[in-house]
């Protein structure tokens, strides 16, 4: 059966086969987990509605990427650029730490690996795919104009030929090559690889042991042990707050003051943004057990933790990752209303008490 003669019965199956890779592409373009999934759903609807006009002159895959690119470019017309806290402000000394939230559409969002990284039998290609969704690279992508972003992803991440990208974007090979050169220069200027690029895939034995020690130190809330694991320039972020901290002294100082309620937390491993990550549950003083508090994403460099990022909007992130909404408490998981608004409100309340 040719590309252009698929029956209605198998069209859904053939479209669905491309969902994960398209979600990865849209996520890199948009920097948002939920916007990426919306963009892919819009792509699928458009493909279904216009399939009778698709005559198999290109592959199904390239046709879907063309639609997805147009959807993403339309969504990016608003000009919003997703960012990390360190892209927007200077680090705050602990003494002047202020918990100021910004709107959801400000932030680069975390994404489960399974939603954006297709199964790949080639270790080298799998490693490139993981590197291309890591937080530092994703943040660097957001600095590019939308069409340069598309060119860089298609050429450097997905390994499309310049002629294929030119056809998809309706432009010339020379224009594609020029856009790629400008995109590379911008990434080099912003040092877009970041410390997290030092995390190997798969994690080597030393990194595995580092993570085991991190879990032991964090769950034990042992600041001396945690300090020994942190890079001297380690950073800590907590979207939706724009506050970020640098250095073990300020980080552990925050954790024992404003963040003291995290003592006694439990960590469950998650695969997120091609990096080590954990779902953090803090003690639930009302119901017993543990309640969601954050999705942690860790960066490793030179044998130490160089960055850890706490995404606090658990009402959004925990369902996205398929995580339970309660651990070891009475009643069935999900019975209680927990989530990001509670986490954010709780941290703000603790800040008020400290002040």
Short mmCIF file of C-alpha atoms in Angstrom, two decimals:
data_model
loop_
_atom_site.label_atom_id
_atom_site.label_comp_id
_atom_site.label_asym_id
_atom_site.label_seq_id
_atom_site.Cartn_x
_atom_site.Cartn_y
_atom_site.Cartn_z
CA UNK A 1 0.00 0.00 0.00
CA UNK A 2 1.42 3.43 -0.93
CA UNK A 3 1.71 6.42 1.42
CA UNK A 4 -1.29 8.02 -0.28
CA UNK A 5 -3.72 5.12 -0.21
CA UNK A 6 -3.99 4.27 3.47
CA UNK A 7 -7.47 3.31 4.58
CA UNK A 8 -9.35 5.11 7.31
CA UNK A 9 -8.99 2.03 9.49
CA UNK A 10 -5.20 2.15 9.63
CA UNK A 11 -4.63 5.91 9.44
CA UNK A 12 -4.85 6.41 13.20
CA UNK A 13 -2.30 3.67 13.75
CA UNK A 14 0.10 5.14 11.21
CA UNK A 15 -0.21 8.63 12.67
CA UNK A 16 0.18 7.40 16.24
CA UNK A 17 3.44 5.67 15.33
CA UNK A 18 5.06 9.13 15.05
CA UNK A 19 3.64 10.66 18.25
CA UNK A 20 6.71 10.28 20.52
CA UNK A 21 9.23 11.71 18.06
CA UNK A 22 6.87 14.54 17.13
CA UNK A 23 6.35 15.35 20.81
CA UNK A 24 10.12 15.49 21.24
CA UNK A 25 10.41 17.86 18.30
CA UNK A 26 7.62 20.14 19.52
CA UNK A 27 9.00 20.08 23.06
CA UNK A 28 12.40 21.25 21.83
CA UNK A 29 10.68 23.96 19.80
CA UNK A 30 8.35 25.20 22.54
CA UNK A 31 10.09 24.40 25.84
CA UNK A 32 6.76 23.37 27.38
CA UNK A 33 5.58 19.84 28.11
CA UNK A 34 1.89 20.60 27.79
CA UNK A 35 2.20 22.96 24.82
CA UNK A 36 4.21 20.27 23.03
CA UNK A 37 1.49 17.70 23.56
CA UNK A 38 -1.14 20.22 22.44
CA UNK A 39 0.92 20.95 19.32
CA UNK A 40 1.18 17.25 18.46
CA UNK A 41 -2.53 16.75 18.96
CA UNK A 42 -3.21 19.71 16.65
CA UNK A 43 -0.78 18.17 14.14
CA UNK A 44 -2.63 14.85 14.22
CA UNK A 45 -6.01 16.55 13.75
CA UNK A 46 -4.72 18.60 10.81
CA UNK A 47 -3.15 15.50 9.26
CA UNK A 48 -6.39 13.55 9.59
CA UNK A 49 -8.46 16.35 8.08
CA UNK A 50 -6.12 16.96 5.15
CA UNK A 51 -5.09 13.37 4.44
CA UNK A 52 -7.16 13.25 1.25
CA UNK A 53 -4.86 15.99 -0.11
CA UNK A 54 -1.70 14.08 0.82
CA UNK A 55 -0.64 12.27 -2.33
CA UNK A 56 2.44 10.51 -1.07
CA UNK A 57 4.83 12.94 -2.75
CA UNK A 58 6.85 12.87 0.46
CA UNK A 59 7.02 10.39 3.30
CA UNK A 60 4.34 10.37 5.98
CA UNK A 61 7.04 11.34 8.49
CA UNK A 62 8.28 14.43 6.62
CA UNK A 63 4.68 15.51 5.94
CA UNK A 64 3.88 15.33 9.66
CA UNK A 65 7.03 17.26 10.55
CA UNK A 66 6.00 19.98 8.10
CA UNK A 67 2.61 20.27 9.79
CA UNK A 68 4.15 20.18 13.28
CA UNK A 69 6.66 22.89 12.35
CA UNK A 70 3.89 25.18 11.13
CA UNK A 71 1.89 24.54 14.32
CA UNK A 72 4.93 25.38 16.50
CA UNK A 73 5.81 28.50 14.52
CA UNK A 74 2.24 29.72 14.90
CA UNK A 75 2.40 29.10 18.65
CA UNK A 76 5.72 30.94 18.91
CA UNK A 77 4.37 34.06 17.19
CA UNK A 78 3.44 35.39 20.63
CA UNK A 79 7.18 35.78 21.25
CA UNK A 80 7.28 34.06 24.64
CA UNK A 81 10.63 32.43 25.44
CA UNK A 82 10.74 29.78 28.12
CA UNK A 83 13.58 30.23 30.61
CA UNK A 84 15.25 28.98 33.76
CA UNK A 85 15.54 31.25 36.82
CA UNK A 86 19.25 31.82 36.15
CA UNK A 87 18.36 33.12 32.66
CA UNK A 88 16.29 35.93 34.19
CA UNK A 89 17.94 37.13 37.41
CA UNK A 90 21.20 37.10 39.34
CA UNK A 91 21.64 34.61 42.19
CA UNK A 92 20.25 35.76 45.52
CA UNK A 93 22.26 35.65 48.74
CA UNK A 94 20.41 33.61 51.33
CA UNK A 95 19.93 36.68 53.53
CA UNK A 96 17.92 38.38 50.77
CA UNK A 97 16.10 35.33 49.46
CA UNK A 98 12.57 36.22 48.33
CA UNK A 99 10.05 33.72 46.98
CA UNK A 100 8.52 35.55 44.02
CA UNK A 101 6.48 33.38 41.66
CA UNK A 102 6.15 34.16 37.96
CA UNK A 103 3.45 32.95 35.54
CA UNK A 104 3.62 29.35 34.33
CA UNK A 105 4.43 30.40 30.75
CA UNK A 106 7.71 31.93 31.96
CA UNK A 107 9.39 28.63 32.70
CA UNK A 108 11.12 25.90 30.81
CA UNK A 109 9.21 22.79 31.83
CA UNK A 110 10.38 19.25 32.67
CA UNK A 111 9.40 16.31 30.48
CA UNK A 112 9.44 12.53 31.07
CA UNK A 113 11.95 10.82 28.78
CA UNK A 114 9.36 8.28 27.67
CA UNK A 115 7.17 10.95 26.10
CA UNK A 116 9.88 12.48 23.90
CA UNK A 117 12.63 9.91 23.33
CA UNK A 118 11.69 7.11 20.89
CA UNK A 119 13.22 3.69 21.42
CA UNK A 120 16.54 3.66 19.57
CA UNK A 121 18.83 0.67 19.11
CA UNK A 122 21.78 2.89 18.17
CA UNK A 123 23.55 3.99 21.41
CA UNK A 124 25.13 7.03 19.72
CA UNK A 125 21.80 8.27 18.37
CA UNK A 126 20.11 7.63 21.70
CA UNK A 127 22.80 9.66 23.48
CA UNK A 128 22.35 12.60 21.08
CA UNK A 129 18.59 12.50 21.61
CA UNK A 130 19.02 12.61 25.39
CA UNK A 131 21.52 15.46 25.23
CA UNK A 132 19.10 17.46 23.10
CA UNK A 133 16.39 17.53 25.80
CA UNK A 134 18.69 18.34 28.72
CA UNK A 135 17.79 21.55 30.51
CA UNK A 136 20.84 23.61 29.54
CA UNK A 137 20.49 22.75 25.84
CA UNK A 138 16.74 23.34 25.96
CA UNK A 139 17.33 26.76 27.56
CA UNK A 140 19.87 27.61 24.86
CA UNK A 141 17.37 26.65 22.13
CA UNK A 142 14.91 29.16 23.56
CA UNK A 143 17.39 31.96 22.78
CA UNK A 144 17.09 31.28 19.05
CA UNK A 145 14.49 32.84 16.73
CA UNK A 146 11.81 30.23 15.91
CA UNK A 147 12.97 29.38 12.37
CA UNK A 148 16.62 29.11 13.43
CA UNK A 149 15.45 26.85 16.25
CA UNK A 150 13.64 24.60 13.76
CA UNK A 151 16.67 24.46 11.45
CA UNK A 152 19.06 23.59 14.27
CA UNK A 153 16.82 20.83 15.64
CA UNK A 154 16.14 19.31 12.23
CA UNK A 155 19.77 19.44 11.09
CA UNK A 156 21.76 18.83 14.29
CA UNK A 157 19.42 16.68 16.38
CA UNK A 158 17.34 14.80 13.80
CA UNK A 159 20.11 14.70 11.16
CA UNK A 160 17.98 15.88 8.24
CA UNK A 161 19.76 16.94 5.08
CA UNK A 162 19.82 20.65 4.26
CA UNK A 163 17.75 19.99 1.14
CA UNK A 164 15.07 18.22 3.22
CA UNK A 165 14.90 21.12 5.69
CA UNK A 166 14.71 23.62 2.84
CA UNK A 167 11.78 21.74 1.33
CA UNK A 168 10.01 21.52 4.68
CA UNK A 169 10.41 25.25 5.37
CA UNK A 170 9.77 26.32 1.78
CA UNK A 171 13.15 28.03 1.44
CA UNK A 172 16.57 27.46 -0.14
CA UNK A 173 19.48 25.29 0.93
CA UNK A 174 21.63 28.44 1.19
CA UNK A 175 19.10 29.99 3.57
CA UNK A 176 19.04 26.83 5.70
CA UNK A 177 22.83 26.73 5.91
CA UNK A 178 22.96 30.40 6.85
CA UNK A 179 20.34 29.94 9.57
CA UNK A 180 22.26 26.95 10.93
CA UNK A 181 25.51 28.94 11.12
CA UNK A 182 23.78 31.77 13.00
CA UNK A 183 22.11 29.30 15.38
CA UNK A 184 25.42 27.57 16.11
CA UNK A 185 27.09 30.93 16.79
CA UNK A 186 24.35 31.92 19.25
CA UNK A 187 24.62 28.63 21.11
CA UNK A 188 28.40 28.93 21.28
CA UNK A 189 28.09 32.48 22.61
CA UNK A 190 25.67 31.31 25.32
CA UNK A 191 27.71 28.18 26.11
CA UNK A 192 24.59 26.16 25.39
CA UNK A 193 25.96 22.75 26.33
CA UNK A 194 26.07 23.51 30.06
CA UNK A 195 27.40 21.44 32.93
CA UNK A 196 24.74 18.79 32.53
CA UNK A 197 26.35 17.64 29.28
CA UNK A 198 28.95 15.96 31.49
CA UNK A 199 26.33 13.43 32.60
CA UNK A 200 27.12 10.23 30.73
CA UNK A 201 24.54 8.01 29.06
CA UNK A 202 24.12 5.54 30.56
CA UNK A 203 25.34 6.73 33.94
CA UNK A 204 28.74 5.32 34.78
CA UNK A 205 29.49 3.57 38.07
CA UNK A 206 30.86 6.73 39.70
CA UNK A 207 27.74 8.72 38.80
CA UNK A 208 25.47 5.92 40.05
CA UNK A 209 27.27 5.93 43.39
CA UNK A 210 27.01 9.72 43.52
CA UNK A 211 23.23 9.48 43.09
CA UNK A 212 23.00 6.83 45.81
CA UNK A 213 24.90 9.11 48.17
CA UNK A 214 22.67 12.03 47.15
CA UNK A 215 19.50 10.08 47.98
CA UNK A 216 20.94 9.01 51.33
CA UNK A 217 21.99 12.58 52.18
CA UNK A 218 18.72 14.18 51.04
CA UNK A 219 16.41 11.65 52.68
CA UNK A 220 18.48 11.88 55.87
CA UNK A 221 18.57 15.68 55.50
CA UNK A 222 22.26 15.51 56.29
CA UNK A 223 23.62 18.88 55.19
CA UNK A 224 27.24 17.92 55.87
CA UNK A 225 26.93 14.89 53.58
CA UNK A 226 25.03 16.93 50.98
CA UNK A 227 27.66 19.68 50.99
CA UNK A 228 30.32 17.09 50.20
CA UNK A 229 28.38 16.11 47.06
CA UNK A 230 27.82 19.63 45.72
CA UNK A 231 30.06 21.38 43.21
CA UNK A 232 31.44 24.66 44.58
CA UNK A 233 29.37 26.51 41.93
CA UNK A 234 26.27 24.31 42.29
CA UNK A 235 22.96 26.02 41.59
CA UNK A 236 19.50 25.35 42.96
CA UNK A 237 16.27 26.55 41.31
CA UNK A 238 12.59 26.24 42.27
CA UNK A 239 10.18 27.25 39.49
CA UNK A 240 7.66 28.90 39.64
CA UNK A 241 9.80 31.08 41.95
CA UNK A 242 12.46 33.16 40.22
CA UNK A 243 14.80 32.76 43.19
CA UNK A 244 17.93 30.74 42.56
CA UNK A 245 20.89 30.07 44.81
CA UNK A 246 24.54 29.38 44.10
CA UNK A 247 27.05 27.54 46.27
CA UNK A 248 26.69 24.86 48.96
CA UNK A 249 26.51 27.34 51.85
CA UNK A 250 23.48 29.24 50.55
CA UNK A 251 21.81 26.07 49.25
CA UNK A 252 22.07 24.14 52.51
CA UNK A 253 21.25 27.29 54.45
CA UNK A 254 18.00 27.60 52.51
CA UNK A 255 17.20 23.93 53.02
CA UNK A 256 17.51 24.23 56.80
CA UNK A 257 15.41 27.44 57.01
CA UNK A 258 12.78 28.09 54.33
CA UNK A 259 13.04 24.52 53.09
CA UNK A 260 13.12 22.83 56.48
CA UNK A 261 9.75 21.12 55.89
CA UNK A 262 11.49 18.86 53.34
CA UNK A 263 13.28 17.00 56.14
CA UNK A 264 12.15 13.39 56.11
CA UNK A 265 11.37 13.39 52.38
CA UNK A 266 11.37 10.30 50.20
CA UNK A 267 12.83 10.24 46.69
CA UNK A 268 11.62 8.01 43.84
CA UNK A 269 13.76 7.87 40.65
CA UNK A 270 12.26 9.30 37.45
CA UNK A 271 13.64 9.61 33.92
CA UNK A 272 13.41 13.29 33.03
CA UNK A 273 15.04 15.45 30.36
CA UNK A 274 17.73 12.86 29.70
CA UNK A 275 19.05 13.45 33.22
CA UNK A 276 18.89 11.80 36.65
CA UNK A 277 15.73 12.86 38.46
CA UNK A 278 13.56 12.14 41.45
CA UNK A 279 9.98 12.61 42.52
CA UNK A 280 10.20 14.17 45.96
CA UNK A 281 7.53 13.43 48.57
CA UNK A 282 7.69 15.35 51.86
CA UNK A 283 6.06 14.22 55.12
CA UNK A 284 2.30 14.70 55.22
CA UNK A 285 1.59 15.94 58.73
CA UNK A 286 -2.19 15.75 58.28
CA UNK A 287 -2.77 12.34 56.69
CA UNK A 288 0.50 10.62 57.51
CA UNK A 289 2.83 9.18 54.92
CA UNK A 290 4.24 11.50 52.27
CA UNK A 291 2.74 14.03 49.87
CA UNK A 292 4.14 15.32 46.52
CA UNK A 293 6.46 18.29 46.74
CA UNK A 294 8.59 18.48 43.59
CA UNK A 295 10.11 16.81 40.57
CA UNK A 296 13.88 17.14 40.98
CA UNK A 297 16.19 17.25 37.96
CA UNK A 298 19.91 16.83 38.71
CA UNK A 299 22.96 17.89 36.73
CA UNK A 300 26.33 16.25 37.34
CA UNK A 301 29.76 17.63 36.52
CA UNK A 302 33.25 16.59 37.59
CA UNK A 303 31.96 13.94 39.95
CA UNK A 304 29.62 16.24 41.86
CA UNK A 305 26.10 17.63 41.66
CA UNK A 306 26.40 20.91 39.77
CA UNK A 307 22.72 21.75 39.68
CA UNK A 308 19.44 20.58 41.07
CA UNK A 309 16.14 21.99 39.98
CA UNK A 310 12.92 21.58 41.93
CA UNK A 311 9.78 21.86 39.82
CA UNK A 312 7.10 22.54 42.40
CA UNK A 313 3.87 22.48 40.41
CA UNK A 314 3.09 18.93 41.43
CA UNK A 315 -0.57 19.13 40.35
CA UNK A 316 0.76 19.20 36.79
CA UNK A 317 4.00 17.23 36.98
CA UNK A 318 3.08 14.18 39.03
CA UNK A 319 0.20 13.07 36.74
CA UNK A 320 2.41 13.77 33.70
CA UNK A 321 5.03 11.38 35.11
CA UNK A 322 2.40 8.83 36.16
CA UNK A 323 3.35 9.26 39.82
CA UNK A 324 1.10 8.45 42.80
CA UNK A 325 -0.35 11.40 44.69
CA UNK A 326 0.37 9.96 48.12
CA UNK A 327 2.80 7.48 49.70
CA UNK A 328 2.25 5.28 52.75
CA UNK A 329 -0.78 7.21 53.99
CA UNK A 330 -4.31 6.11 54.84
CA UNK A 331 -6.74 5.85 51.95
CA UNK A 332 -6.13 5.20 48.29
CA UNK A 333 -3.57 7.20 46.29
CA UNK A 334 -5.14 10.23 44.69
CA UNK A 335 -7.91 10.62 47.29
CA UNK A 336 -6.45 13.86 48.56
CA UNK A 337 -6.15 17.06 46.58
CA UNK A 338 -2.43 17.68 46.42
CA UNK A 339 -0.43 19.64 43.96
CA UNK A 340 1.63 22.59 42.92
CA UNK A 341 -0.62 25.26 44.39
CA UNK A 342 -0.30 23.54 47.76
CA UNK A 343 3.46 23.24 47.42
CA UNK A 344 3.86 26.86 46.40
CA UNK A 345 1.47 28.12 49.07
CA UNK A 346 3.23 26.02 51.69
CA UNK A 347 6.66 27.40 50.81
CA UNK A 348 5.31 30.96 50.78
CA UNK A 349 3.76 30.41 54.21
CA UNK A 350 7.08 29.12 55.55
CA UNK A 351 8.79 32.21 54.11
CA UNK A 352 6.34 34.44 55.95
CA UNK A 353 7.08 32.63 59.21
CA UNK A 354 10.83 33.11 58.77
CA UNK A 355 10.36 36.80 58.04
#
